[in-house]
Coordinates of C-alpha atoms (C1' of nucleotides) in Angstrom, one line a residue:
Chain N
X1 CA -4.7 -56.3 -8.5
X2 CA -3.8 -58.9 -5.8
X3 CA -3.0 -62.3 -6.8
X4 CA -6.1 -63.5 -5.3
X5 CA -8.2 -61.3 -7.5
X6 CA -6.2 -62.3 -10.6
X7 CA -6.8 -66.1 -9.8
X8 CA -10.5 -65.4 -9.2
X9 CA -10.7 -63.2 -12.4
X10 CA -9.0 -66.0 -14.4
X11 CA -11.9 -68.4 -12.9
X12 CA -9.6 -70.1 -10.6
X13 CA -10.7 -71.1 -7.2
X14 CA -9.1 -69.7 -4.2
X15 CA -8.9 -72.5 -2.1
X16 CA -7.2 -72.3 1.7
X17 CA -4.2 -74.4 0.1
X18 CA -3.5 -71.9 -2.6
X19 CA -4.2 -68.8 -0.2
X20 CA -1.5 -70.0 2.2
X21 CA 1.0 -70.8 -0.8
X22 CA 0.5 -67.2 -2.2
X23 CA 1.0 -65.9 1.4
X24 CA 4.3 -67.7 1.9
X25 CA 5.5 -66.6 -1.3
X26 CA 4.5 -63.1 -0.7
X27 CA 6.2 -63.1 2.6
X28 CA 9.3 -65.1 1.9
X29 CA 11.9 -63.0 0.3
X30 CA 14.1 -65.6 -0.4
X31 CA 14.0 -68.4 -3.2
X32 CA 11.9 -71.3 -2.2
X33 CA 12.6 -75.1 -3.6
X34 CA 9.1 -76.6 -4.0
X35 CA 10.1 -78.9 -1.1
X36 CA 11.0 -76.0 1.1
X37 CA 7.6 -74.3 0.5
X38 CA 5.8 -77.6 1.1
X39 CA 7.5 -77.7 4.6
X40 CA 5.9 -74.3 5.2
X41 CA 2.5 -74.7 3.8
X42 CA 2.4 -78.3 6.0
X43 CA 2.5 -76.3 9.1
X44 CA -0.4 -74.0 8.2
X45 CA -2.6 -76.4 6.4
X46 CA -3.0 -79.8 7.7
X47 CA -2.7 -82.8 5.2
X48 CA -1.4 -80.8 2.2
X49 CA 0.0 -83.1 -0.4
X50 CA 3.4 -82.5 -2.2
X51 CA 1.3 -82.7 -5.3
X52 CA -0.9 -79.9 -4.6
X53 CA 2.2 -77.8 -4.2
X54 CA 3.5 -78.5 -7.4
X55 CA 0.3 -78.3 -9.0
X56 CA -0.1 -74.7 -7.4
X57 CA 3.1 -73.7 -8.5
X58 CA 2.8 -74.7 -12.1
X59 CA -0.6 -72.7 -12.2
X60 CA 0.8 -69.8 -10.7
X61 CA 3.9 -69.8 -13.3
X62 CA 1.5 -70.1 -15.8
X63 CA -0.1 -67.1 -14.9
X64 CA 3.0 -65.2 -14.4
X65 CA 2.6 -64.6 -10.9
X66 CA 5.5 -66.9 -9.8
X67 CA 9.0 -67.2 -11.3
X68 CA 10.9 -70.6 -11.5
X69 CA 14.7 -70.4 -11.7
X70 CA 17.5 -72.9 -11.4
X71 CA 20.1 -72.1 -8.5
X72 CA 22.8 -74.6 -7.3
X73 CA 21.1 -77.2 -9.7
X74 CA 17.8 -77.0 -7.7
X75 CA 14.7 -75.6 -9.1
X76 CA 13.5 -72.5 -7.1
X77 CA 10.4 -70.4 -7.1
X78 CA 9.8 -66.9 -6.0
X79 CA 6.9 -64.3 -6.2
X80 CA 7.1 -62.2 -9.6
X81 CA 6.5 -58.9 -8.1
X82 CA 9.9 -58.9 -6.2
X83 CA 12.2 -56.7 -8.0
X84 CA 13.8 -58.3 -11.0
X85 CA 17.3 -59.2 -10.4
X86 CA 20.2 -61.6 -11.4
X87 CA 22.6 -63.5 -9.7
X88 CA 26.3 -64.1 -9.8
X89 CA 26.9 -67.5 -8.5
X90 CA 30.6 -68.3 -7.4
X91 CA 31.7 -71.7 -8.9
X92 CA 34.1 -72.2 -6.2
X93 CA 32.5 -71.2 -2.8
X94 CA 29.0 -71.2 -4.0
X95 CA 28.1 -67.7 -2.6
X96 CA 25.4 -65.9 -4.6
X97 CA 25.5 -62.2 -5.0
X98 CA 22.6 -60.2 -6.4
X99 CA 22.9 -58.1 -9.5
X100 CA 20.6 -55.1 -10.1
X101 CA 18.1 -55.6 -13.3
X102 CA 20.0 -52.6 -15.1
X103 CA 23.2 -54.3 -15.3
X104 CA 21.7 -56.5 -18.3
X105 CA 20.2 -53.8 -20.0
X106 CA 22.8 -53.2 -22.6
X107 CA 22.8 -56.8 -23.5
X108 CA 19.1 -56.8 -23.7
X109 CA 19.3 -53.8 -26.1
X110 CA 21.9 -55.4 -28.3
X111 CA 20.2 -58.6 -28.7
X112 CA 16.9 -56.8 -29.8
X113 CA 18.6 -54.3 -32.2
X114 CA 20.8 -57.0 -33.9
X115 CA 18.7 -59.9 -33.5
X116 CA 15.4 -58.7 -32.8
X117 CA 15.3 -61.1 -29.8
X118 CA 13.3 -59.9 -26.7
X119 CA 15.0 -61.4 -24.2
X120 CA 13.5 -62.3 -20.7
X121 CA 15.6 -60.3 -18.5
X122 CA 14.3 -61.7 -15.3
X123 CA 16.3 -63.8 -12.8
X124 CA 19.4 -65.0 -14.9
X125 CA 22.1 -66.7 -13.2
X126 CA 25.6 -66.2 -14.2
X127 CA 28.2 -68.7 -13.0
X128 CA 31.9 -67.6 -12.5
X129 CA 34.3 -66.7 -9.8
X130 CA 33.7 -64.3 -7.2
X131 CA 36.3 -61.6 -6.4
X132 CA 37.6 -63.5 -3.2
X133 CA 37.9 -66.8 -5.0
X134 CA 39.4 -65.5 -8.2
X135 CA 42.2 -63.8 -6.1
X136 CA 42.8 -67.4 -4.2
X137 CA 43.1 -69.0 -7.8
X138 CA 45.3 -66.7 -9.0
X139 CA 47.7 -66.7 -6.2
X140 CA 47.5 -70.4 -6.0
X141 CA 50.5 -70.9 -8.3
Chain C
X1 CA 47.1 -83.0 -26.4
X2 CA 44.3 -85.2 -27.1
X3 CA 41.5 -86.2 -24.7
X4 CA 42.8 -89.6 -24.9
X5 CA 46.3 -88.4 -23.7
X6 CA 44.7 -86.0 -20.9
X7 CA 42.9 -89.2 -19.5
X8 CA 46.1 -91.2 -19.6
X9 CA 48.2 -88.4 -18.0
X10 CA 45.8 -88.1 -15.1
X11 CA 46.0 -91.6 -14.4
X12 CA 42.6 -92.7 -15.8
X13 CA 42.0 -95.7 -17.9
X14 CA 41.3 -95.6 -21.6
X15 CA 38.6 -98.1 -22.0
X16 CA 36.9 -98.8 -25.1
X17 CA 33.6 -97.5 -23.6
X18 CA 35.3 -94.0 -22.9
X19 CA 36.8 -94.1 -26.4
X20 CA 33.4 -94.5 -27.9
X21 CA 32.0 -91.7 -25.9
X22 CA 34.7 -89.4 -26.6
X23 CA 34.8 -90.2 -30.2
X24 CA 31.0 -89.3 -30.3
X25 CA 31.0 -86.3 -28.3
X26 CA 34.2 -85.2 -30.8
X27 CA 32.1 -86.0 -34.0
X28 CA 28.6 -85.0 -32.8
X29 CA 28.5 -81.0 -33.2
X30 CA 25.2 -81.0 -31.3
X31 CA 24.3 -80.9 -27.7
X32 CA 23.7 -84.5 -26.6
X33 CA 21.6 -85.5 -23.9
X34 CA 22.8 -88.4 -21.7
X35 CA 20.3 -90.7 -23.2
X36 CA 20.9 -89.7 -26.8
X37 CA 24.7 -90.4 -26.0
X38 CA 23.8 -93.7 -24.7
X39 CA 21.8 -94.7 -27.8
X40 CA 24.8 -93.9 -29.9
X41 CA 27.3 -95.7 -27.6
X42 CA 25.0 -98.8 -27.4
X43 CA 25.4 -99.3 -31.2
X44 CA 29.1 -99.4 -31.1
X45 CA 30.0 -101.1 -27.8
X46 CA 27.7 -104.0 -27.1
X47 CA 26.1 -104.1 -23.6
X48 CA 27.1 -100.7 -22.3
X49 CA 25.2 -99.4 -19.5
X50 CA 23.5 -95.9 -18.9
X51 CA 25.3 -95.7 -15.7
X52 CA 28.9 -96.1 -17.6
X53 CA 27.7 -93.2 -19.8
X54 CA 26.7 -91.2 -16.6
X55 CA 29.9 -92.1 -14.9
X56 CA 32.0 -91.2 -18.0
X57 CA 30.2 -87.8 -18.4
X58 CA 30.9 -86.9 -14.8
X59 CA 34.6 -87.7 -15.0
X60 CA 34.9 -85.8 -18.4
X61 CA 33.1 -82.8 -17.1
X62 CA 35.3 -82.6 -14.0
X63 CA 38.4 -82.9 -16.2
X64 CA 37.0 -79.8 -18.4
X65 CA 36.8 -82.0 -21.5
X66 CA 33.0 -81.9 -21.7
X67 CA 30.6 -79.1 -20.9
X68 CA 27.1 -79.7 -19.4
X69 CA 24.4 -77.1 -20.0
X70 CA 20.7 -76.9 -19.8
X71 CA 18.4 -76.5 -22.7
X72 CA 14.7 -77.1 -22.7
X73 CA 14.8 -78.2 -19.0
X74 CA 17.1 -81.1 -20.1
X75 CA 20.8 -81.5 -19.7
X76 CA 22.9 -81.7 -22.5
X77 CA 26.6 -82.3 -22.9
X78 CA 29.1 -81.3 -25.6
X79 CA 32.7 -81.4 -26.1
X80 CA 34.5 -78.4 -24.8
X81 CA 36.7 -77.6 -27.6
X82 CA 33.6 -76.5 -29.8
X83 CA 33.9 -72.8 -30.1
X84 CA 32.0 -71.4 -27.0
X85 CA 28.7 -69.8 -28.0
X86 CA 25.3 -68.9 -26.3
X87 CA 21.7 -69.4 -27.3
X88 CA 18.8 -67.4 -27.6
X89 CA 15.9 -69.6 -26.9
X90 CA 12.2 -68.7 -27.8
X91 CA 9.8 -69.3 -24.9
X92 CA 7.1 -69.8 -27.5
X93 CA 8.1 -71.7 -30.3
X94 CA 11.1 -73.2 -28.8
X95 CA 13.5 -72.8 -31.3
X96 CA 17.2 -72.1 -30.3
X97 CA 19.5 -69.7 -32.2
X98 CA 23.1 -69.5 -31.7
X99 CA 25.1 -66.3 -30.6
X100 CA 28.6 -65.6 -31.0
X101 CA 30.7 -65.4 -27.9
X102 CA 31.4 -61.8 -28.4
X103 CA 28.0 -60.6 -27.8
X104 CA 28.1 -61.0 -24.0
X105 CA 31.8 -59.5 -23.8
X106 CA 30.6 -56.2 -23.0
X107 CA 28.8 -57.6 -20.1
X108 CA 31.5 -59.9 -19.1
X109 CA 33.7 -56.6 -18.8
X110 CA 31.0 -54.7 -16.9
X111 CA 31.0 -57.5 -14.2
X112 CA 34.6 -57.6 -13.9
X113 CA 35.1 -54.1 -13.7
X114 CA 32.1 -53.2 -11.4
X115 CA 31.9 -56.4 -9.2
X116 CA 35.4 -58.3 -9.8
X117 CA 33.4 -60.9 -10.8
X118 CA 34.8 -63.2 -13.6
X119 CA 31.9 -64.8 -15.2
X120 CA 32.0 -68.2 -17.0
X121 CA 31.1 -66.9 -20.3
X122 CA 30.3 -70.1 -21.8
X123 CA 27.1 -71.5 -23.0
X124 CA 24.7 -69.3 -21.8
X125 CA 21.1 -69.6 -22.5
X126 CA 18.8 -66.8 -22.7
X127 CA 15.0 -67.1 -23.0
X128 CA 12.7 -64.8 -24.8
X129 CA 10.8 -64.3 -27.7
X130 CA 12.3 -64.8 -31.2
X131 CA 11.5 -62.2 -33.9
X132 CA 8.7 -64.3 -35.5
X133 CA 6.9 -64.9 -32.3
X134 CA 7.4 -61.1 -30.8
X135 CA 5.7 -60.3 -34.0
X136 CA 3.0 -62.6 -33.7
X137 CA 2.3 -61.5 -30.0
X138 CA 2.0 -58.0 -30.9
X139 CA -0.4 -58.3 -33.6
X140 CA -2.4 -60.7 -31.6
X141 CA -4.6 -58.2 -29.9
Chain R
dC1 C1' -25.0 -78.7 -7.3
dT2 C1' -21.3 -79.4 -10.0
dG3 C1' -16.8 -79.0 -11.8
dG4 C1' -12.4 -77.4 -10.3
dG5 C1' -9.4 -78.6 -6.8
dT6 C1' -7.6 -82.1 -3.6
dG7 C1' -5.2 -86.2 -1.0
dC8 C1' -3.7 -90.6 -1.8
dA9 C1' -1.1 -93.8 -3.8
dA10 C1' 1.4 -95.3 -7.5
dA11 C1' 4.1 -94.5 -11.6
dT12 C1' 7.6 -92.0 -14.1
dG13 C1' 11.9 -90.5 -15.8
dG14 C1' 16.5 -89.1 -14.9
dT15 C1' 20.4 -90.1 -12.4
dT16 C1' 23.2 -92.6 -8.8
dT17 C1' 24.9 -96.6 -6.0
dG18 C1' 26.6 -101.3 -4.1
dC19 C1' 28.5 -105.2 -5.5
dA20 C1' 30.8 -108.7 -7.9
dC21 C1' 33.3 -109.4 -12.0
dT22 C1' 36.1 -107.7 -15.8
dT23 C1' 39.9 -105.7 -17.7
dC24 C1' 43.5 -102.2 -18.6
dT25 C1' 48.1 -101.0 -17.2
Chain A
dA1 C1' 48.7 -108.8 -9.7
dG2 C1' 45.7 -105.3 -8.5
dA3 C1' 43.3 -101.3 -8.7
dA4 C1' 40.3 -99.0 -11.8
dG5 C1' 36.2 -99.5 -14.7
dT6 C1' 32.2 -102.0 -15.8
dG7 C1' 27.4 -104.1 -16.0
dC8 C1' 23.4 -105.4 -13.5
dA9 C1' 19.7 -104.5 -10.3
dA10 C1' 18.0 -101.9 -7.1
dA11 C1' 17.7 -97.7 -4.9
dC12 C1' 16.8 -92.8 -5.5
dC13 C1' 14.6 -88.2 -5.4
dA14 C1' 11.8 -84.7 -7.5
dT15 C1' 8.0 -84.6 -10.1
dT16 C1' 3.7 -86.2 -12.3
dT17 C1' -0.5 -88.6 -12.8
dG18 C1' -4.9 -91.4 -12.4
dC19 C1' -8.7 -91.7 -9.6
dA20 C1' -12.3 -91.4 -6.2
dC21 C1' -13.7 -87.7 -2.8
dC22 C1' -14.7 -83.0 -1.4
dC23 C1' -15.7 -78.0 -1.2
dA24 C1' -15.8 -73.2 -3.3
dG25 C1' -18.5 -70.7 -6.3

DNA sequence: CTGGGTGCAAATGGTTTGCACTTCT
DNA sequence: AGAAGTGCAAACCATTTGCACCCAG
């Protein structure tokens, strides 16, 4: 079922603003900040307001159609149908590498078995040192 | 070496404000928000300003004496000598359980071996469903 | 036609900054 | 003495909210 239909099914209206926001989130592979999204929406719908973008994101998130995460200290959003994945963010150079979902499956199982905790294994951000920077770091002294 | 000495060694001054802030972070086991910390500092140093608290936290964090993390969408700080641990945060009831550092060691090793990535395995927050809520969730329908 | 959704403008809350004054060292 | 640190007030920035109008169903 498309997002549009999900919205309708739950009794929400499908306004031009929402259509455009969903559309952008669909086609934009990257993780957008609310502001970046607003900038794009502005070009397609004259006169949109930031508050509409925020309100829509909040709605979509509550419906599980959009995932909110934090990268670089900023909030980013992306469509939830994208393959789930995680990030390895380098504390030094700031580069972000992707990590397939499976990598955390062992952990997920451990938490479930030992603690009865069902972890949301979506879109984790793990900070640390990337290969390049860790090498630089260790040869420094 | 005590925090006080670390500050001095790096050429920073040891003011009453800083002394009190360090003291509170030392004795307070919990994770404090900047505001909660400010409230406590206020009682011991008349006329402190929030900005001083923020500036001090920034300094201490940059020296690695204090760790900043995000829980419940709020920024929290704690003294970095506390045993490293992680959190399991329930998305439904909001309760936070602690998780010993070792639990993530397998993951840490995997990342190092497969990606050459040295993860900062300090103070992670994993969101999901706690045993109680996950049970409630599954019996709901 | 009617209530959900929007734009607007103003408020919010947490954090940062410029500046003159104070205080460690 | 002199730079580092502070308090104060104002600025900031992302996000939220109240309200009157508007349009999707």
